Structures are given as structure tokens and as C-alpha cells.
Amino acid sequence: MLEKYGATRVDVDLDGSLAYPEPQTDVKDNAEKHSRTKPLKIDEEQLLRAFYEFKIQDVCDAFKFPRKIQATALIYFKRFYLQWSVMEHHPKDIMLTCIYTACKAEENHVSAEELGKGIDQDHQVILNNEMISLGFDLIVYSPYRSIDGFINDMEDFIYSNNGQLQHLKDLQETAKMVADKTMRTEAPLLFSPGQLALAALRRANEEYPVVNFERYLNNVLSRQYSARPVPELTVYLDAIDQMVNNLVTPTAGDMKHIDRKLKYCRDPGSHEKYPLILFFYFRYF
């Protein structure tokens, strides 16, 4: 009876009878109910993944890995989270495993110990997640080789001289920087490497006008066995452009609340003062 109504909440009537108030909610249960963390929302998961996709590029740059490793790691990361939630596997750990696996797939071997030591992380975490990340095809085709191919093709298309060759090199490098951004969008999961490359080149050509791009697209498509009309291809290129325009690069400050929320989702008893994401951010960036 005391447990149900509380020891101090009993009224004594004039006739000596006891009157009990409404049952009281257990204070501890009530506190747990209000402190219970809700799962991450879809947009919070997307923002967290976007943050770590940006960090994949930063880590690859820090190790001076070629772009193909960066692209492969990003595709692995995206494919992994098509099947899993960040609430099941923390993206910080999966990010490192994807970079490690990409190095192996692209024959640029770096040991887990070396990678972990370079960023002050436990290499065993990388190895523990390796088998989980192998649930999809390891062969990845990025837009960078396609960009090189189209640039070589443009040399013949415009009968380039020495001056134009320099412009083509500028166009090539700018297109690859655009492709770096494109790889952080959902476009690599939806469009072919050739389409990604053409979208990057078209965008770069607006900054370094070298060719009449629509005329060049007509020339390229006319050489295809089953040629598609330019307007149809343009729809795809416009869609890729829109994804790049909408790309958001979250900061560590943006992630502070989400990371704390994720920490409690994964470990409700965790009360660490400083989230790991801030350590990771300030350690390298």
C-alpha cells in the first residue's frame, strides 16, 4: 500500500478513516521516461553520414591517397548504409574500415595498424568491422577515369593547339574537383560513371569555356551504337547538378547534438562529457 500511494500522501478523516489520493507515478520511472532518448530522425542520420563522407575525403587527403581510393571508400560507405543504420554501426568506425578496404581493393595496401596509428584510433576496430563491410561488390568505377577519357576525346574534337591544351588541363582539374563533391551526393548510387563525368565536365566548362558542350554531347552520342538524344542525357546531367547544388557540409558544431543523441541510443548508460566526434574533428581538422 505504501509503495502504491506513498507514505506521506494519506489523509485521516474525522471519523478516523483513511483517505488515499490518486496513485502517484513512481518518480524514478517518470524520470527514466523523460530522459529516454528517441531514435535518430531520418534527416539526422543523413546529416551524420554526410559529415563522415566529408571526413573520408579529409583522411584520404591527409594520407595522400589517390582519388580512386577516396571514391571507392565513399561508395563502400554509401552501400553499407543502404543496409544498416548509424544506430547499429557508428559511422566513425565504418568510415575507417571503408578506407582500409578501399586501399586493399585498389592495390594500395596500408596496414590497419598504420591507418589506425595515423589517426590515433584502435586498429582492431577497423579489422572487426571488415567482414561486415564485405556484403557487396568490391569493384567500384569512379568518374575520374571517364573524365580523363573525355578530355582526351576533346583534344581531337577541337583540334587543340598548345594554348587550348592548357585550357583543357584546367578544365580537367576543375572537373575532378567537381567530381569530388559529386561523390558525396547520392548521384554515384543512381548514375553511371560516364554520366557523372559529363556532368562534372559541363559544370567545369562553365568556368573554363573550352568547347561548345551541347555540340560535343551531340558528337559523342552520334558515335554510340544506340544513340540517345541529347535532351534525354541533359535531364540526367541536370539531376546530378541539382544534387551537387544541394550538397551540405555539416560542421562538428552541427553534429554535437546528433552525436550525443546517437551515443545514448547506442549506450543509454553513457554519460561521457565530450563526444568522440569533437575529439576526431579537432584532432585532424
PDB file of N, CA and C in Angstrom, residues 55-132:
ATOM      1  N   LYS A  55      34.602  13.578 -44.033  1.00  0.00           N
ATOM      2  CA  LYS A  55      35.805  13.184 -43.300  1.00  0.00           C
ATOM      3  C   LYS A  55      36.581  12.096 -44.030  1.00  0.00           C
ATOM      4  N   ILE A  56      35.899  11.254 -44.784  1.00  0.00           N
ATOM      5  CA  ILE A  56      36.599  10.254 -45.600  1.00  0.00           C
ATOM      6  C   ILE A  56      37.552  10.958 -46.562  1.00  0.00           C
ATOM      7  N   GLN A  57      37.069  12.011 -47.201  1.00  0.00           N
ATOM      8  CA  GLN A  57      37.931  12.756 -48.128  1.00  0.00           C
ATOM      9  C   GLN A  57      39.082  13.417 -47.386  1.00  0.00           C
ATOM     10  N   ASP A  58      38.820  13.945 -46.194  1.00  0.00           N
ATOM     11  CA  ASP A  58      39.875  14.593 -45.419  1.00  0.00           C
ATOM     12  C   ASP A  58      40.961  13.599 -45.007  1.00  0.00           C
ATOM     13  N   VAL A  59      40.542  12.419 -44.546  1.00  0.00           N
ATOM     14  CA  VAL A  59      41.514  11.406 -44.129  1.00  0.00           C
ATOM     15  C   VAL A  59      42.337  10.940 -45.329  1.00  0.00           C
ATOM     16  N   CYS A  60      41.680  10.725 -46.464  1.00  0.00           N
ATOM     17  CA  CYS A  60      42.397  10.297 -47.670  1.00  0.00           C
ATOM     18  C   CYS A  60      43.396  11.366 -48.114  1.00  0.00           C
ATOM     19  N   ASP A  61      43.010  12.623 -48.007  1.00  0.00           N
ATOM     20  CA  ASP A  61      43.935  13.713 -48.346  1.00  0.00           C
ATOM     21  C   ASP A  61      45.118  13.731 -47.384  1.00  0.00           C
ATOM     22  N   ALA A  62      44.842  13.492 -46.093  1.00  0.00           N
ATOM     23  CA  ALA A  62      45.911  13.505 -45.093  1.00  0.00           C
ATOM     24  C   ALA A  62      46.937  12.406 -45.363  1.00  0.00           C
ATOM     25  N   PHE A  63      46.465  11.263 -45.859  1.00  0.00           N
ATOM     26  CA  PHE A  63      47.365  10.158 -46.192  1.00  0.00           C
ATOM     27  C   PHE A  63      47.881  10.237 -47.634  1.00  0.00           C
ATOM     28  N   LYS A  64      47.428  11.273 -48.359  1.00  0.00           N
ATOM     29  CA  LYS A  64      47.822  11.465 -49.758  1.00  0.00           C
ATOM     30  C   LYS A  64      47.458  10.259 -50.626  1.00  0.00           C
ATOM     31  N   PHE A  65      46.287   9.688 -50.348  1.00  0.00           N
ATOM     32  CA  PHE A  65      45.790   8.596 -51.181  1.00  0.00           C
ATOM     33  C   PHE A  65      45.282   9.161 -52.509  1.00  0.00           C
ATOM     34  N   PRO A  66      45.386   8.410 -53.594  1.00  0.00           N
ATOM     35  CA  PRO A  66      44.843   8.874 -54.875  1.00  0.00           C
ATOM     36  C   PRO A  66      43.317   8.967 -54.836  1.00  0.00           C
ATOM     37  N   ARG A  67      42.784   9.694 -55.782  1.00  0.00           N
ATOM     38  CA  ARG A  67      41.327   9.931 -55.793  1.00  0.00           C
ATOM     39  C   ARG A  67      40.533   8.647 -55.917  1.00  0.00           C
ATOM     40  N   LYS A  68      41.065   7.646 -56.586  1.00  0.00           N
ATOM     41  CA  LYS A  68      40.298   6.411 -56.782  1.00  0.00           C
ATOM     42  C   LYS A  68      40.034   5.709 -55.450  1.00  0.00           C
ATOM     43  N   ILE A  69      40.966   5.824 -54.490  1.00  0.00           N
ATOM     44  CA  ILE A  69      40.745   5.229 -53.162  1.00  0.00           C
ATOM     45  C   ILE A  69      39.666   6.003 -52.421  1.00  0.00           C
ATOM     46  N   GLN A  70      39.741   7.311 -52.510  1.00  0.00           N
ATOM     47  CA  GLN A  70      38.730   8.164 -51.885  1.00  0.00           C
ATOM     48  C   GLN A  70      37.349   7.830 -52.429  1.00  0.00           C
ATOM     49  N   ALA A  71      37.236   7.710 -53.759  1.00  0.00           N
ATOM     50  CA  ALA A  71      35.949   7.413 -54.392  1.00  0.00           C
ATOM     51  C   ALA A  71      35.448   6.033 -53.990  1.00  0.00           C
ATOM     52  N   THR A  72      36.346   5.053 -53.974  1.00  0.00           N
ATOM     53  CA  THR A  72      35.959   3.689 -53.606  1.00  0.00           C
ATOM     54  C   THR A  72      35.488   3.631 -52.158  1.00  0.00           C
ATOM     55  N   ALA A  73      36.202   4.307 -51.259  1.00  0.00           N
ATOM     56  CA  ALA A  73      35.804   4.323 -49.845  1.00  0.00           C
ATOM     57  C   ALA A  73      34.429   4.965 -49.679  1.00  0.00           C
ATOM     58  N   LEU A  74      34.171   6.036 -50.420  1.00  0.00           N
ATOM     59  CA  LEU A  74      32.872   6.706 -50.328  1.00  0.00           C
ATOM     60  C   LEU A  74      31.738   5.793 -50.801  1.00  0.00           C
ATOM     61  N   ILE A  75      31.975   5.078 -51.900  1.00  0.00           N
ATOM     62  CA  ILE A  75      30.942   4.173 -52.406  1.00  0.00           C
ATOM     63  C   ILE A  75      30.702   3.040 -51.420  1.00  0.00           C
ATOM     64  N   TYR A  76      31.770   2.497 -50.833  1.00  0.00           N
ATOM     65  CA  TYR A  76      31.597   1.452 -49.817  1.00  0.00           C
ATOM     66  C   TYR A  76      30.756   1.972 -48.656  1.00  0.00           C
ATOM     67  N   PHE A  77      31.070   3.173 -48.216  1.00  0.00           N
ATOM     68  CA  PHE A  77      30.360   3.787 -47.091  1.00  0.00           C
ATOM     69  C   PHE A  77      28.875   3.945 -47.432  1.00  0.00           C
ATOM     70  N   LYS A  78      28.585   4.440 -48.620  1.00  0.00           N
ATOM     71  CA  LYS A  78      27.195   4.635 -49.035  1.00  0.00           C
ATOM     72  C   LYS A  78      26.460   3.304 -49.140  1.00  0.00           C
ATOM     73  N   ARG A  79      27.114   2.306 -49.738  1.00  0.00           N
ATOM     74  CA  ARG A  79      26.488   0.999 -49.890  1.00  0.00           C
ATOM     75  C   ARG A  79      26.214   0.354 -48.528  1.00  0.00           C
ATOM     76  N   PHE A  80      27.148   0.531 -47.606  1.00  0.00           N
ATOM     77  CA  PHE A  80      26.979  -0.062 -46.277  1.00  0.00           C
ATOM     78  C   PHE A  80      25.713   0.472 -45.613  1.00  0.00           C
ATOM     79  N   TYR A  81      25.517   1.785 -45.693  1.00  0.00           N
ATOM     80  CA  TYR A  81      24.369   2.377 -45.007  1.00  0.00           C
ATOM     81  C   TYR A  81      23.082   2.313 -45.825  1.00  0.00           C
ATOM     82  N   LEU A  82      23.113   1.628 -46.958  1.00  0.00           N
ATOM     83  CA  LEU A  82      21.865   1.227 -47.602  1.00  0.00           C
ATOM     84  C   LEU A  82      21.262   0.041 -46.865  1.00  0.00           C
ATOM     85  N   GLN A  83      22.102  -0.698 -46.140  1.00  0.00           N
ATOM     86  CA  GLN A  83      21.658  -1.908 -45.446  1.00  0.00           C
ATOM     87  C   GLN A  83      21.564  -1.731 -43.927  1.00  0.00           C
ATOM     88  N   TRP A  84      22.380  -0.825 -43.399  1.00  0.00           N
ATOM     89  CA  TRP A  84      22.461  -0.674 -41.950  1.00  0.00           C
ATOM     90  C   TRP A  84      22.126   0.758 -41.537  1.00  0.00           C
ATOM     91  N   SER A  85      21.843   0.916 -40.244  1.00  0.00           N
ATOM     92  CA  SER A  85      21.592   2.243 -39.683  1.00  0.00           C
ATOM     93  C   SER A  85      22.814   2.691 -38.890  1.00  0.00           C
ATOM     94  N   VAL A  86      22.995   4.002 -38.782  1.00  0.00           N
ATOM     95  CA  VAL A  86      24.092   4.530 -37.958  1.00  0.00           C
ATOM     96  C   VAL A  86      23.882   4.174 -36.491  1.00  0.00           C
ATOM     97  N   MET A  87      22.636   3.816 -36.122  1.00  0.00           N
ATOM     98  CA  MET A  87      22.364   3.425 -34.739  1.00  0.00           C
ATOM     99  C   MET A  87      22.812   1.992 -34.459  1.00  0.00           C
ATOM    100  N   GLU A  88      23.112   1.242 -35.532  1.00  0.00           N
ATOM    101  CA  GLU A  88      23.632  -0.115 -35.372  1.00  0.00           C
ATOM    102  C   GLU A  88      25.156  -0.155 -35.444  1.00  0.00           C
ATOM    103  N   HIS A  89      25.710   0.646 -36.344  1.00  0.00           N
ATOM    104  CA  HIS A  89      27.165   0.700 -36.523  1.00  0.00           C
ATOM    105  C   HIS A  89      27.576   2.165 -36.637  1.00  0.00           C
ATOM    106  N   HIS A  90      28.430   2.613 -35.730  1.00  0.00           N
ATOM    107  CA  HIS A  90      28.821   4.023 -35.715  1.00  0.00           C
ATOM    108  C   HIS A  90      29.601   4.363 -36.982  1.00  0.00           C
ATOM    109  N   PRO A  91      29.224   5.434 -37.678  1.00  0.00           N
ATOM    110  CA  PRO A  91      29.895   5.782 -38.944  1.00  0.00           C
ATOM    111  C   PRO A  91      31.379   6.106 -38.796  1.00  0.00           C
ATOM    112  N   LYS A  92      31.800   6.522 -37.598  1.00  0.00           N
ATOM    113  CA  LYS A  92      33.232   6.791 -37.416  1.00  0.00           C
ATOM    114  C   LYS A  92      34.050   5.525 -37.608  1.00  0.00           C
ATOM    115  N   ASP A  93      33.537   4.401 -37.087  1.00  0.00           N
ATOM    116  CA  ASP A  93      34.241   3.126 -37.229  1.00  0.00           C
ATOM    117  C   ASP A  93      34.143   2.596 -38.663  1.00  0.00           C
ATOM    118  N   ILE A  94      32.955   2.702 -39.249  1.00  0.00           N
ATOM    119  CA  ILE A  94      32.746   2.193 -40.610  1.00  0.00           C
ATOM    120  C   ILE A  94      33.546   3.016 -41.614  1.00  0.00           C
ATOM    121  N   MET A  95      33.661   4.303 -41.382  1.00  0.00           N
ATOM    122  CA  MET A  95      34.462   5.166 -42.256  1.00  0.00           C
ATOM    123  C   MET A  95      35.890   4.642 -42.378  1.00  0.00           C
ATOM    124  N   LEU A  96      36.510   4.321 -41.241  1.00  0.00           N
ATOM    125  CA  LEU A  96      37.890   3.841 -41.243  1.00  0.00           C
ATOM    126  C   LEU A  96      38.008   2.497 -41.936  1.00  0.00           C
ATOM    127  N   THR A  97      37.037   1.615 -41.700  1.00  0.00           N
ATOM    128  CA  THR A  97      37.054   0.300 -42.334  1.00  0.00           C
ATOM    129  C   THR A  97      36.897   0.431 -43.849  1.00  0.00           C
ATOM    130  N   CYS A  98      36.054   1.349 -44.297  1.00  0.00           N
ATOM    131  CA  CYS A  98      35.855   1.560 -45.733  1.00  0.00           C
ATOM    132  C   CYS A  98      37.133   2.063 -46.398  1.00  0.00           C
ATOM    133  N   ILE A  99      37.843   2.961 -45.730  1.00  0.00           N
ATOM    134  CA  ILE A  99      39.115   3.451 -46.281  1.00  0.00           C
ATOM    135  C   ILE A  99      40.123   2.310 -46.366  1.00  0.00           C
ATOM    136  N   TYR A 100      40.201   1.514 -45.305  1.00  0.00           N
ATOM    137  CA  TYR A 100      41.135   0.388 -45.268  1.00  0.00           C
ATOM    138  C   TYR A 100      40.815  -0.628 -46.374  1.00  0.00           C
ATOM    139  N   THR A 101      39.531  -0.959 -46.519  1.00  0.00           N
ATOM    140  CA  THR A 101      39.123  -1.929 -47.540  1.00  0.00           C
ATOM    141  C   THR A 101      39.344  -1.373 -48.937  1.00  0.00           C
ATOM    142  N   ALA A 102      39.112  -0.068 -49.130  1.00  0.00           N
ATOM    143  CA  ALA A 102      39.337   0.559 -50.432  1.00  0.00           C
ATOM    144  C   ALA A 102      40.809   0.494 -50.821  1.00  0.00           C
ATOM    145  N   CYS A 103      41.689   0.688 -49.846  1.00  0.00           N
ATOM    146  CA  CYS A 103      43.130   0.591 -50.121  1.00  0.00           C
ATOM    147  C   CYS A 103      43.490  -0.804 -50.606  1.00  0.00           C
ATOM    148  N   LYS A 104      42.903  -1.820 -50.009  1.00  0.00           N
ATOM    149  CA  LYS A 104      43.176  -3.196 -50.416  1.00  0.00           C
ATOM    150  C   LYS A 104      42.607  -3.470 -51.804  1.00  0.00           C
ATOM    151  N   ALA A 105      41.386  -3.006 -52.044  1.00  0.00           N
ATOM    152  CA  ALA A 105      40.740  -3.260 -53.332  1.00  0.00           C
ATOM    153  C   ALA A 105      41.463  -2.565 -54.481  1.00  0.00           C
ATOM    154  N   GLU A 106      42.017  -1.380 -54.210  1.00  0.00           N
ATOM    155  CA  GLU A 106      42.703  -0.609 -55.245  1.00  0.00           C
ATOM    156  C   GLU A 106      44.215  -0.870 -55.252  1.00  0.00           C
ATOM    157  N   GLU A 107      44.619  -1.937 -54.548  1.00  0.00           N
ATOM    158  CA  GLU A 107      46.023  -2.371 -54.524  1.00  0.00           C
ATOM    159  C   GLU A 107      46.973  -1.253 -54.079  1.00  0.00           C
ATOM    160  N   ASN A 108      46.546  -0.544 -53.057  1.00  0.00           N
ATOM    161  CA  ASN A 108      47.391   0.472 -52.441  1.00  0.00           C
ATOM    162  C   ASN A 108      47.462   0.139 -50.946  1.00  0.00           C
ATOM    163  N   HIS A 109      48.082  -0.991 -50.673  1.00  0.00           N
ATOM    164  CA  HIS A 109      47.953  -1.587 -49.343  1.00  0.00           C
ATOM    165  C   HIS A 109      48.534  -0.706 -48.248  1.00  0.00           C
ATOM    166  N   VAL A 110      47.710  -0.490 -47.233  1.00  0.00           N
ATOM    167  CA  VAL A 110      48.107   0.163 -45.992  1.00  0.00           C
ATOM    168  C   VAL A 110      47.593  -0.720 -44.865  1.00  0.00           C
ATOM    169  N   SER A 111      48.451  -1.069 -43.936  1.00  0.00           N
ATOM    170  CA  SER A 111      48.022  -1.954 -42.852  1.00  0.00           C
ATOM    171  C   SER A 111      47.035  -1.240 -41.938  1.00  0.00           C
ATOM    172  N   ALA A 112      46.203  -2.034 -41.283  1.00  0.00           N
ATOM    173  CA  ALA A 112      45.245  -1.465 -40.330  1.00  0.00           C
ATOM    174  C   ALA A 112      45.979  -0.759 -39.202  1.00  0.00           C
ATOM    175  N   GLU A 113      47.112  -1.325 -38.792  1.00  0.00           N
ATOM    176  CA  GLU A 113      47.904  -0.698 -37.731  1.00  0.00           C
ATOM    177  C   GLU A 113      48.401   0.679 -38.153  1.00  0.00           C
ATOM    178  N   GLU A 114      48.880   0.783 -39.405  1.00  0.00           N
ATOM    179  CA  GLU A 114      49.389   2.063 -39.905  1.00  0.00           C
ATOM    180  C   GLU A 114      48.281   3.096 -40.007  1.00  0.00           C
ATOM    181  N   LEU A 115      47.130   2.653 -40.508  1.00  0.00           N
ATOM    182  CA  LEU A 115      45.999   3.573 -40.645  1.00  0.00           C
ATOM    183  C   LEU A 115      45.501   4.018 -39.274  1.00  0.00           C
ATOM    184  N   GLY A 116      45.374   3.074 -38.339  1.00  0.00           N
ATOM    185  CA  GLY A 116      44.916   3.428 -37.002  1.00  0.00           C
ATOM    186  C   GLY A 116      45.887   4.338 -36.279  1.00  0.00           C
ATOM    187  N   LYS A 117      47.170   4.061 -36.431  1.00  0.00           N
ATOM    188  CA  LYS A 117      48.189   4.888 -35.776  1.00  0.00           C
ATOM    189  C   LYS A 117      48.190   6.302 -36.336  1.00  0.00           C
ATOM    190  N   GLY A 118      47.954   6.427 -37.641  1.00  0.00           N
ATOM    191  CA  GLY A 118      47.994   7.739 -38.282  1.00  0.00           C
ATOM    192  C   GLY A 118      46.895   8.668 -37.808  1.00  0.00           C
ATOM    193  N   ILE A 119      45.787   8.096 -37.315  1.00  0.00           N
ATOM    194  CA  ILE A 119      44.676   8.936 -36.861  1.00  0.00           C
ATOM    195  C   ILE A 119      44.299   8.636 -35.404  1.00  0.00           C
ATOM    196  N   ASP A 120      45.235   8.016 -34.677  1.00  0.00           N
ATOM    197  CA  ASP A 120      45.052   7.751 -33.242  1.00  0.00           C
ATOM    198  C   ASP A 120      43.773   6.975 -32.936  1.00  0.00           C
ATOM    199  N   GLN A 121      43.530   5.929 -33.715  1.00  0.00           N
ATOM    200  CA  GLN A 121      42.369   5.082 -33.485  1.00  0.00           C
ATOM    201  C   GLN A 121      42.824   3.634 -33.333  1.00  0.00           C
ATOM    202  N   ASP A 122      42.048   2.848 -32.615  1.00  0.00           N
ATOM    203  CA  ASP A 122      42.370   1.442 -32.399  1.00  0.00           C
ATOM    204  C   ASP A 122      42.207   0.675 -33.708  1.00  0.00           C
ATOM    205  N   HIS A 123      43.286   0.096 -34.204  1.00  0.00           N
ATOM    206  CA  HIS A 123      43.223  -0.609 -35.485  1.00  0.00           C
ATOM    207  C   HIS A 123      42.330  -1.843 -35.410  1.00  0.00           C
ATOM    208  N   GLN A 124      42.111  -2.368 -34.194  1.00  0.00           N
ATOM    209  CA  GLN A 124      41.278  -3.559 -34.063  1.00  0.00           C
ATOM    210  C   GLN A 124      39.829  -3.272 -34.444  1.00  0.00           C
ATOM    211  N   VAL A 125      39.396  -2.025 -34.216  1.00  0.00           N
ATOM    212  CA  VAL A 125      38.037  -1.630 -34.617  1.00  0.00           C
ATOM    213  C   VAL A 125      37.894  -1.736 -36.128  1.00  0.00           C
ATOM    214  N   ILE A 126      38.937  -1.343 -36.849  1.00  0.00           N
ATOM    215  CA  ILE A 126      38.931  -1.429 -38.314  1.00  0.00           C
ATOM    216  C   ILE A 126      38.774  -2.873 -38.753  1.00  0.00           C
ATOM    217  N   LEU A 127      39.546  -3.761 -38.152  1.00  0.00           N
ATOM    218  CA  LEU A 127      39.515  -5.174 -38.535  1.00  0.00           C
ATOM    219  C   LEU A 127      38.212  -5.844 -38.123  1.00  0.00           C
ATOM    220  N   ASN A 128      37.672  -5.462 -36.978  1.00  0.00           N
ATOM    221  CA  ASN A 128      36.426  -6.070 -36.503  1.00  0.00           C
ATOM    222  C   ASN A 128      35.259  -5.804 -37.447  1.00  0.00           C
ATOM    223  N   ASN A 129      35.285  -4.654 -38.105  1.00  0.00           N
ATOM    224  CA  ASN A 129      34.176  -4.286 -39.000  1.00  0.00           C
ATOM    225  C   ASN A 129      34.416  -4.700 -40.445  1.00  0.00           C
ATOM    226  N   GLU A 130      35.598  -5.238 -40.731  1.00  0.00           N
ATOM    227  CA  GLU A 130      35.929  -5.519 -42.131  1.00  0.00           C
ATOM    228  C   GLU A 130      34.977  -6.521 -42.759  1.00  0.00           C
ATOM    229  N   MET A 131      34.674  -7.609 -42.059  1.00  0.00           N
ATOM    230  CA  MET A 131      33.804  -8.632 -42.631  1.00  0.00           C
ATOM    231  C   MET A 131      32.378  -8.125 -42.796  1.00  0.00           C
ATOM    232  N   ILE A 132      31.942  -7.235 -41.902  1.00  0.00           N
ATOM    233  CA  ILE A 132      30.595  -6.676 -42.020  1.00  0.00           C
ATOM    234  C   ILE A 132      30.481  -5.855 -43.298  1.00  0.00           C
TER     235      ILE A 132
END
